[in-house]
GROMACS .gro file of C-alpha atoms in nm:
model
  309
    1UNK     CA    1  10.167  11.494   4.824
    2UNK     CA    2   9.816  11.544   4.637
    3UNK     CA    3   9.625  11.257   4.593
    4UNK     CA    4   9.622  11.358   4.187
    5UNK     CA    5   9.976  11.239   4.153
    6UNK     CA    6   9.918  10.911   4.271
    7UNK     CA    7  10.087  10.702   3.973
    8UNK     CA    8   9.841  10.493   3.756
    9UNK     CA    9   9.520  10.562   3.951
   10UNK     CA   10   9.387  10.878   3.756
   11UNK     CA   11   9.449  10.668   3.431
   12UNK     CA   12   9.212  10.394   3.573
   13UNK     CA   13   8.913  10.503   3.778
   14UNK     CA   14   8.933  10.817   3.903
   15UNK     CA   15   8.774  11.110   3.722
   16UNK     CA   16   8.516  10.936   3.511
   17UNK     CA   17   8.237  10.931   3.792
   18UNK     CA   18   8.313  11.294   3.865
   19UNK     CA   19   8.157  11.418   3.543
   20UNK     CA   20   7.813  11.281   3.521
   21UNK     CA   21   7.609  11.451   3.773
   22UNK     CA   22   7.319  11.722   3.768
   23UNK     CA   23   7.084  11.735   3.501
   24UNK     CA   24   7.170  11.453   3.207
   25UNK     CA   25   7.401  11.649   3.075
   26UNK     CA   26   7.670  11.370   3.021
   27UNK     CA   27   7.459  11.086   2.878
   28UNK     CA   28   7.451  11.119   2.506
   29UNK     CA   29   7.141  10.979   2.334
   30UNK     CA   30   7.234  10.663   2.111
   31UNK     CA   31   7.124  10.700   1.719
   32UNK     CA   32   6.911  10.447   1.551
   33UNK     CA   33   7.080  10.160   1.381
   34UNK     CA   34   7.192  10.237   1.034
   35UNK     CA   35   7.022   9.947   0.893
   36UNK     CA   36   6.724  10.045   1.117
   37UNK     CA   37   6.451  10.258   0.881
   38UNK     CA   38   6.281  10.550   1.070
   39UNK     CA   39   5.957  10.471   0.972
   40UNK     CA   40   5.992  10.109   1.080
   41UNK     CA   41   5.654  10.017   1.242
   42UNK     CA   42   5.675  10.002   1.646
   43UNK     CA   43   5.460   9.773   1.813
   44UNK     CA   44   5.343   9.772   2.236
   45UNK     CA   45   5.318  10.067   2.435
   46UNK     CA   46   5.558  10.252   2.247
   47UNK     CA   47   5.334  10.244   1.931
   48UNK     CA   48   5.024  10.325   2.196
   49UNK     CA   49   5.213  10.621   2.330
   50UNK     CA   50   5.296  10.743   1.995
   51UNK     CA   51   4.960  10.765   1.881
   52UNK     CA   52   4.841  10.893   2.193
   53UNK     CA   53   5.074  11.210   2.098
   54UNK     CA   54   5.006  11.252   1.777
   55UNK     CA   55   4.620  11.225   1.821
   56UNK     CA   56   4.645  11.496   2.078
   57UNK     CA   57   4.876  11.710   1.892
   58UNK     CA   58   4.662  11.698   1.601
   59UNK     CA   59   4.359  11.812   1.850
   60UNK     CA   60   4.544  12.101   1.992
   61UNK     CA   61   4.685  12.221   1.673
   62UNK     CA   62   4.392  12.413   1.534
   63UNK     CA   63   4.305  12.573   1.877
   64UNK     CA   64   4.645  12.701   1.946
   65UNK     CA   65   4.500  13.052   1.951
   66UNK     CA   66   4.345  12.957   2.334
   67UNK     CA   67   4.637  12.978   2.577
   68UNK     CA   68   4.505  12.666   2.752
   69UNK     CA   69   4.564  12.446   2.446
   70UNK     CA   70   4.875  12.626   2.365
   71UNK     CA   71   5.051  12.530   2.685
   72UNK     CA   72   4.906  12.161   2.664
   73UNK     CA   73   5.012  12.159   2.268
   74UNK     CA   74   5.394  12.244   2.395
   75UNK     CA   75   5.376  11.982   2.699
   76UNK     CA   76   5.287  11.735   2.418
   77UNK     CA   77   5.551  11.828   2.178
   78UNK     CA   78   5.813  11.823   2.473
   79UNK     CA   79   5.676  11.469   2.546
   80UNK     CA   80   5.678  11.335   2.186
   81UNK     CA   81   6.018  11.450   2.157
   82UNK     CA   82   6.144  11.280   2.465
   83UNK     CA   83   5.972  10.966   2.312
   84UNK     CA   84   6.154  11.011   2.015
   85UNK     CA   85   6.502  11.069   2.201
   86UNK     CA   86   6.451  10.790   2.380
   87UNK     CA   87   6.404  10.570   2.061
   88UNK     CA   88   6.727  10.706   1.924
   89UNK     CA   89   6.503  10.885   1.658
   90UNK     CA   90   6.696  11.217   1.690
   91UNK     CA   91   6.572  11.423   1.408
   92UNK     CA   92   6.214  11.398   1.495
   93UNK     CA   93   6.301  11.474   1.867
   94UNK     CA   94   6.470  11.783   1.761
   95UNK     CA   95   6.192  11.876   1.530
   96UNK     CA   96   5.955  11.837   1.830
   97UNK     CA   97   6.170  12.031   2.059
   98UNK     CA   98   6.212  12.288   1.814
   99UNK     CA   99   5.805  12.286   1.722
  100UNK     CA  100   5.776  12.396   2.155
  101UNK     CA  101   5.960  12.644   2.098
  102UNK     CA  102   5.797  12.813   1.825
  103UNK     CA  103   5.481  12.826   1.997
  104UNK     CA  104   5.394  13.166   2.060
  105UNK     CA  105   5.443  13.341   2.316
  106UNK     CA  106   5.773  13.158   2.373
  107UNK     CA  107   5.788  12.964   2.698
  108UNK     CA  108   6.174  12.988   2.795
  109UNK     CA  109   6.179  12.652   2.948
  110UNK     CA  110   6.178  12.509   2.631
  111UNK     CA  111   6.492  12.643   2.502
  112UNK     CA  112   6.629  12.505   2.848
  113UNK     CA  113   6.461  12.158   2.708
  114UNK     CA  114   6.593  12.165   2.377
  115UNK     CA  115   6.929  12.285   2.514
  116UNK     CA  116   6.950  11.974   2.767
  117UNK     CA  117   6.902  11.779   2.458
  118UNK     CA  118   7.160  11.934   2.232
  119UNK     CA  119   7.398  11.849   2.541
  120UNK     CA  120   7.309  11.526   2.540
  121UNK     CA  121   7.352  11.516   2.164
  122UNK     CA  122   7.709  11.670   2.197
  123UNK     CA  123   7.610  11.932   2.011
  124UNK     CA  124   7.731  12.220   2.236
  125UNK     CA  125   7.756  12.504   2.020
  126UNK     CA  126   7.333  12.469   1.965
  127UNK     CA  127   7.319  12.404   2.330
  128UNK     CA  128   7.480  12.727   2.433
  129UNK     CA  129   7.259  12.911   2.175
  130UNK     CA  130   6.964  12.804   2.321
  131UNK     CA  131   7.082  12.847   2.685
  132UNK     CA  132   7.171  13.200   2.585
  133UNK     CA  133   6.838  13.285   2.415
  134UNK     CA  134   6.649  13.165   2.747
  135UNK     CA  135   6.838  13.375   2.953
  136UNK     CA  136   6.754  13.680   2.724
  137UNK     CA  137   6.380  13.623   2.800
  138UNK     CA  138   6.443  13.533   3.150
  139UNK     CA  139   6.761  13.714   3.269
  140UNK     CA  140   6.708  13.641   3.648
  141UNK     CA  141   6.647  13.253   3.571
  142UNK     CA  142   6.941  13.092   3.692
  143UNK     CA  143   6.852  12.780   3.465
  144UNK     CA  144   7.049  12.931   3.194
  145UNK     CA  145   7.342  13.021   3.349
  146UNK     CA  146   7.379  12.670   3.523
  147UNK     CA  147   7.297  12.520   3.154
  148UNK     CA  148   7.564  12.730   2.998
  149UNK     CA  149   7.799  12.571   3.288
  150UNK     CA  150   7.715  12.233   3.204
  151UNK     CA  151   7.797  12.279   2.828
  152UNK     CA  152   8.113  12.426   2.933
  153UNK     CA  153   8.162  12.155   3.148
  154UNK     CA  154   8.091  11.909   2.908
  155UNK     CA  155   8.366  12.096   2.645
  156UNK     CA  156   8.621  12.048   2.927
  157UNK     CA  157   8.646  12.425   2.972
  158UNK     CA  158   8.602  12.421   3.352
  159UNK     CA  159   8.717  12.754   3.453
  160UNK     CA  160   8.445  12.905   3.184
  161UNK     CA  161   8.188  12.682   3.348
  162UNK     CA  162   8.279  12.779   3.699
  163UNK     CA  163   8.214  13.135   3.609
  164UNK     CA  164   7.835  13.015   3.472
  165UNK     CA  165   7.798  12.828   3.789
  166UNK     CA  166   7.899  13.130   4.003
  167UNK     CA  167   7.638  13.352   3.810
  168UNK     CA  168   7.412  13.076   3.876
  169UNK     CA  169   7.464  13.064   4.234
  170UNK     CA  170   7.427  13.449   4.274
  171UNK     CA  171   7.071  13.400   4.120
  172UNK     CA  172   7.002  13.113   4.308
  173UNK     CA  173   7.206  13.047   4.618
  174UNK     CA  174   6.951  12.783   4.744
  175UNK     CA  175   6.983  12.514   4.455
  176UNK     CA  176   7.254  12.261   4.579
  177UNK     CA  177   7.341  12.140   4.216
  178UNK     CA  178   7.464  12.465   4.152
  179UNK     CA  179   7.771  12.409   4.412
  180UNK     CA  180   7.779  11.999   4.332
  181UNK     CA  181   7.840  12.114   3.973
  182UNK     CA  182   8.102  12.387   4.073
  183UNK     CA  183   8.260  12.159   4.314
  184UNK     CA  184   8.306  11.878   4.038
  185UNK     CA  185   8.466  12.149   3.784
  186UNK     CA  186   8.707  12.253   4.077
  187UNK     CA  187   8.793  11.876   4.104
  188UNK     CA  188   8.861  11.853   3.728
  189UNK     CA  189   9.123  12.166   3.797
  190UNK     CA  190   9.290  12.000   4.064
  191UNK     CA  191   9.126  12.258   4.309
  192UNK     CA  192   9.036  12.038   4.562
  193UNK     CA  193   9.035  12.242   4.870
  194UNK     CA  194   8.804  12.503   4.705
  195UNK     CA  195   8.590  12.188   4.628
  196UNK     CA  196   8.542  12.068   4.955
  197UNK     CA  197   8.295  12.379   5.061
  198UNK     CA  198   8.103  12.350   4.761
  199UNK     CA  199   8.054  11.973   4.835
  200UNK     CA  200   7.942  12.087   5.187
  201UNK     CA  201   7.665  12.315   5.039
  202UNK     CA  202   7.543  12.086   4.832
  203UNK     CA  203   7.525  11.791   5.113
  204UNK     CA  204   7.315  12.060   5.339
  205UNK     CA  205   7.070  12.117   5.045
  206UNK     CA  206   6.792  11.884   4.945
  207UNK     CA  207   6.936  11.687   4.657
  208UNK     CA  208   6.818  11.385   4.434
  209UNK     CA  209   6.937  11.084   4.505
  210UNK     CA  210   7.201  11.059   4.243
  211UNK     CA  211   7.328  11.374   4.292
  212UNK     CA  212   7.348  11.307   4.673
  213UNK     CA  213   7.562  10.999   4.588
  214UNK     CA  214   7.780  11.182   4.368
  215UNK     CA  215   7.833  11.484   4.639
  216UNK     CA  216   7.920  11.208   4.895
  217UNK     CA  217   8.173  11.029   4.651
  218UNK     CA  218   8.329  11.368   4.535
  219UNK     CA  219   8.377  11.518   4.900
  220UNK     CA  220   8.539  11.157   4.990
  221UNK     CA  221   8.817  11.217   4.699
  222UNK     CA  222   8.867  11.603   4.820
  223UNK     CA  223   8.900  11.443   5.169
  224UNK     CA  224   9.148  11.228   5.076
  225UNK     CA  225   9.349  11.478   4.889
  226UNK     CA  226   9.393  11.688   5.226
  227UNK     CA  227   9.443  11.360   5.415
  228UNK     CA  228   9.108  11.343   5.626
  229UNK     CA  229   9.143  10.982   5.572
  230UNK     CA  230   8.872  10.901   5.823
  231UNK     CA  231   8.624  11.158   5.722
  232UNK     CA  232   8.663  11.037   5.371
  233UNK     CA  233   8.580  10.680   5.494
  234UNK     CA  234   8.291  10.832   5.641
  235UNK     CA  235   8.173  10.969   5.319
  236UNK     CA  236   8.242  10.661   5.110
  237UNK     CA  237   8.063  10.441   5.349
  238UNK     CA  238   7.754  10.654   5.289
  239UNK     CA  239   7.807  10.658   4.879
  240UNK     CA  240   7.841  10.279   4.890
  241UNK     CA  241   7.490  10.233   5.091
  242UNK     CA  242   7.350  10.391   4.802
  243UNK     CA  243   7.583  10.225   4.515
  244UNK     CA  244   7.760   9.909   4.679
  245UNK     CA  245   7.957   9.789   4.367
  246UNK     CA  246   8.098  10.150   4.257
  247UNK     CA  247   8.444  10.087   4.156
  248UNK     CA  248   8.557  10.441   4.217
  249UNK     CA  249   8.420  10.446   4.541
  250UNK     CA  250   8.582  10.115   4.627
  251UNK     CA  251   8.940  10.201   4.519
  252UNK     CA  252   8.882  10.526   4.728
  253UNK     CA  253   8.806  10.395   5.041
  254UNK     CA  254   9.039  10.125   4.988
  255UNK     CA  255   9.286  10.386   4.966
  256UNK     CA  256   9.198  10.555   5.297
  257UNK     CA  257   9.192  10.252   5.453
  258UNK     CA  258   9.560  10.174   5.360
  259UNK     CA  259   9.646  10.509   5.488
  260UNK     CA  260   9.470  10.458   5.820
  261UNK     CA  261   9.668  10.154   5.859
  262UNK     CA  262   9.351   9.920   5.820
  263UNK     CA  263   9.518   9.664   5.584
  264UNK     CA  264   9.261   9.405   5.601
  265UNK     CA  265   8.956   9.644   5.521
  266UNK     CA  266   9.191   9.838   5.200
  267UNK     CA  267   9.228   9.455   5.066
  268UNK     CA  268   8.869   9.402   5.064
  269UNK     CA  269   8.784   9.710   4.892
  270UNK     CA  270   9.065   9.654   4.639
  271UNK     CA  271   8.984   9.317   4.544
  272UNK     CA  272   8.624   9.401   4.519
  273UNK     CA  273   8.690   9.711   4.303
  274UNK     CA  274   8.939   9.504   4.070
  275UNK     CA  275   8.650   9.251   4.017
  276UNK     CA  276   8.466   9.611   3.859
  277UNK     CA  277   8.774   9.734   3.673
  278UNK     CA  278   8.987   9.410   3.580
  279UNK     CA  279   9.202   9.603   3.340
  280UNK     CA  280   9.352   9.868   3.626
  281UNK     CA  281   9.693   9.831   3.664
  282UNK     CA  282   9.740  10.050   4.005
  283UNK     CA  283   9.446   9.837   4.157
  284UNK     CA  284   9.622   9.461   4.102
  285UNK     CA  285   9.941   9.635   4.232
  286UNK     CA  286   9.742   9.736   4.524
  287UNK     CA  287   9.603   9.395   4.581
  288UNK     CA  288   9.928   9.252   4.575
  289UNK     CA  289  10.073   9.531   4.793
  290UNK     CA  290   9.792   9.446   5.063
  291UNK     CA  291   9.849   9.062   5.040
  292UNK     CA  292  10.181   9.113   5.101
  293UNK     CA  293  10.171   9.312   5.397
  294UNK     CA  294   9.882   9.062   5.510
  295UNK     CA  295  10.125   8.754   5.489
  296UNK     CA  296  10.392   8.962   5.692
  297UNK     CA  297  10.172   9.050   5.964
  298UNK     CA  298  10.085   8.666   5.944
  299UNK     CA  299  10.423   8.570   6.009
  300UNK     CA  300  10.497   8.787   6.311
  301UNK     CA  301  10.516   8.605   6.673
  302UNK     CA  302  10.179   8.662   6.840
  303UNK     CA  303  10.326   8.896   7.100
  304UNK     CA  304  10.389   9.158   6.851
  305UNK     CA  305  10.126   9.103   6.584
  306UNK     CA  306   9.887   9.394   6.696
  307UNK     CA  307   9.652   9.230   6.477
  308UNK     CA  308   9.617   8.908   6.680
  309UNK     CA  309   9.536   9.104   6.986
   0.00000   0.00000   0.00000
């Protein structure tokens, strides 16, 4: 039986964590509160940063015919855009990302930077347009196919995402993030047997810490589906060393322990997970189920209670 068919589990906690890997494609920037004027003065480090970027841009603009000045100006726009985005001033952030793309000769990476900004802002059509524009400038750069895949994944069009990841992998077969993202798209489609080799490839590469965590989490989940519970525990152990309170990892490891007959370990994981997901009915039922099993074992005579040996 596929793990996807376990009643109630998906609705609670399963797939949310698996959508948040790779570049920051799933994090939406928060807009400024409606009652906060955009021109409201800022104080402290943010004000100092803004003055720094404002002064640098004003200094570089008159010298934009010089290549070094152009490159520094582009960087300054992108850094100020990031500052604005962090502050929730998305119109200003977009204006600066756009200013960076308008500096001639155009640097293709400017389209990638603005494309990911559009993904974070959930403007997927604009994001896709930027990745297409970047790919026209640098057709052999896998960044733009991968970015297009991230757009498709955020739009829940996972088949199209996989096609883009396939193209990105052909161009750059050594980047583990490409395999990780393709694995996640396969998981969303329920094709876990196909996802596992991609998780293997991703984990064999150099991954950032967050990406490695999600690769371990995802492979552990895939191993549950094919019944390799001991190996699933191994991966989920490693994931929980990185994020000890992650509800999904605790839930899935608890399920693996339950399938292995380790009732005490399963109960511990379920109890910790339900503290972080108290509204998950499947988890609450699992805690009750494990406690019931524990009571049944406790009632057995010592000579037939294996756990007493």
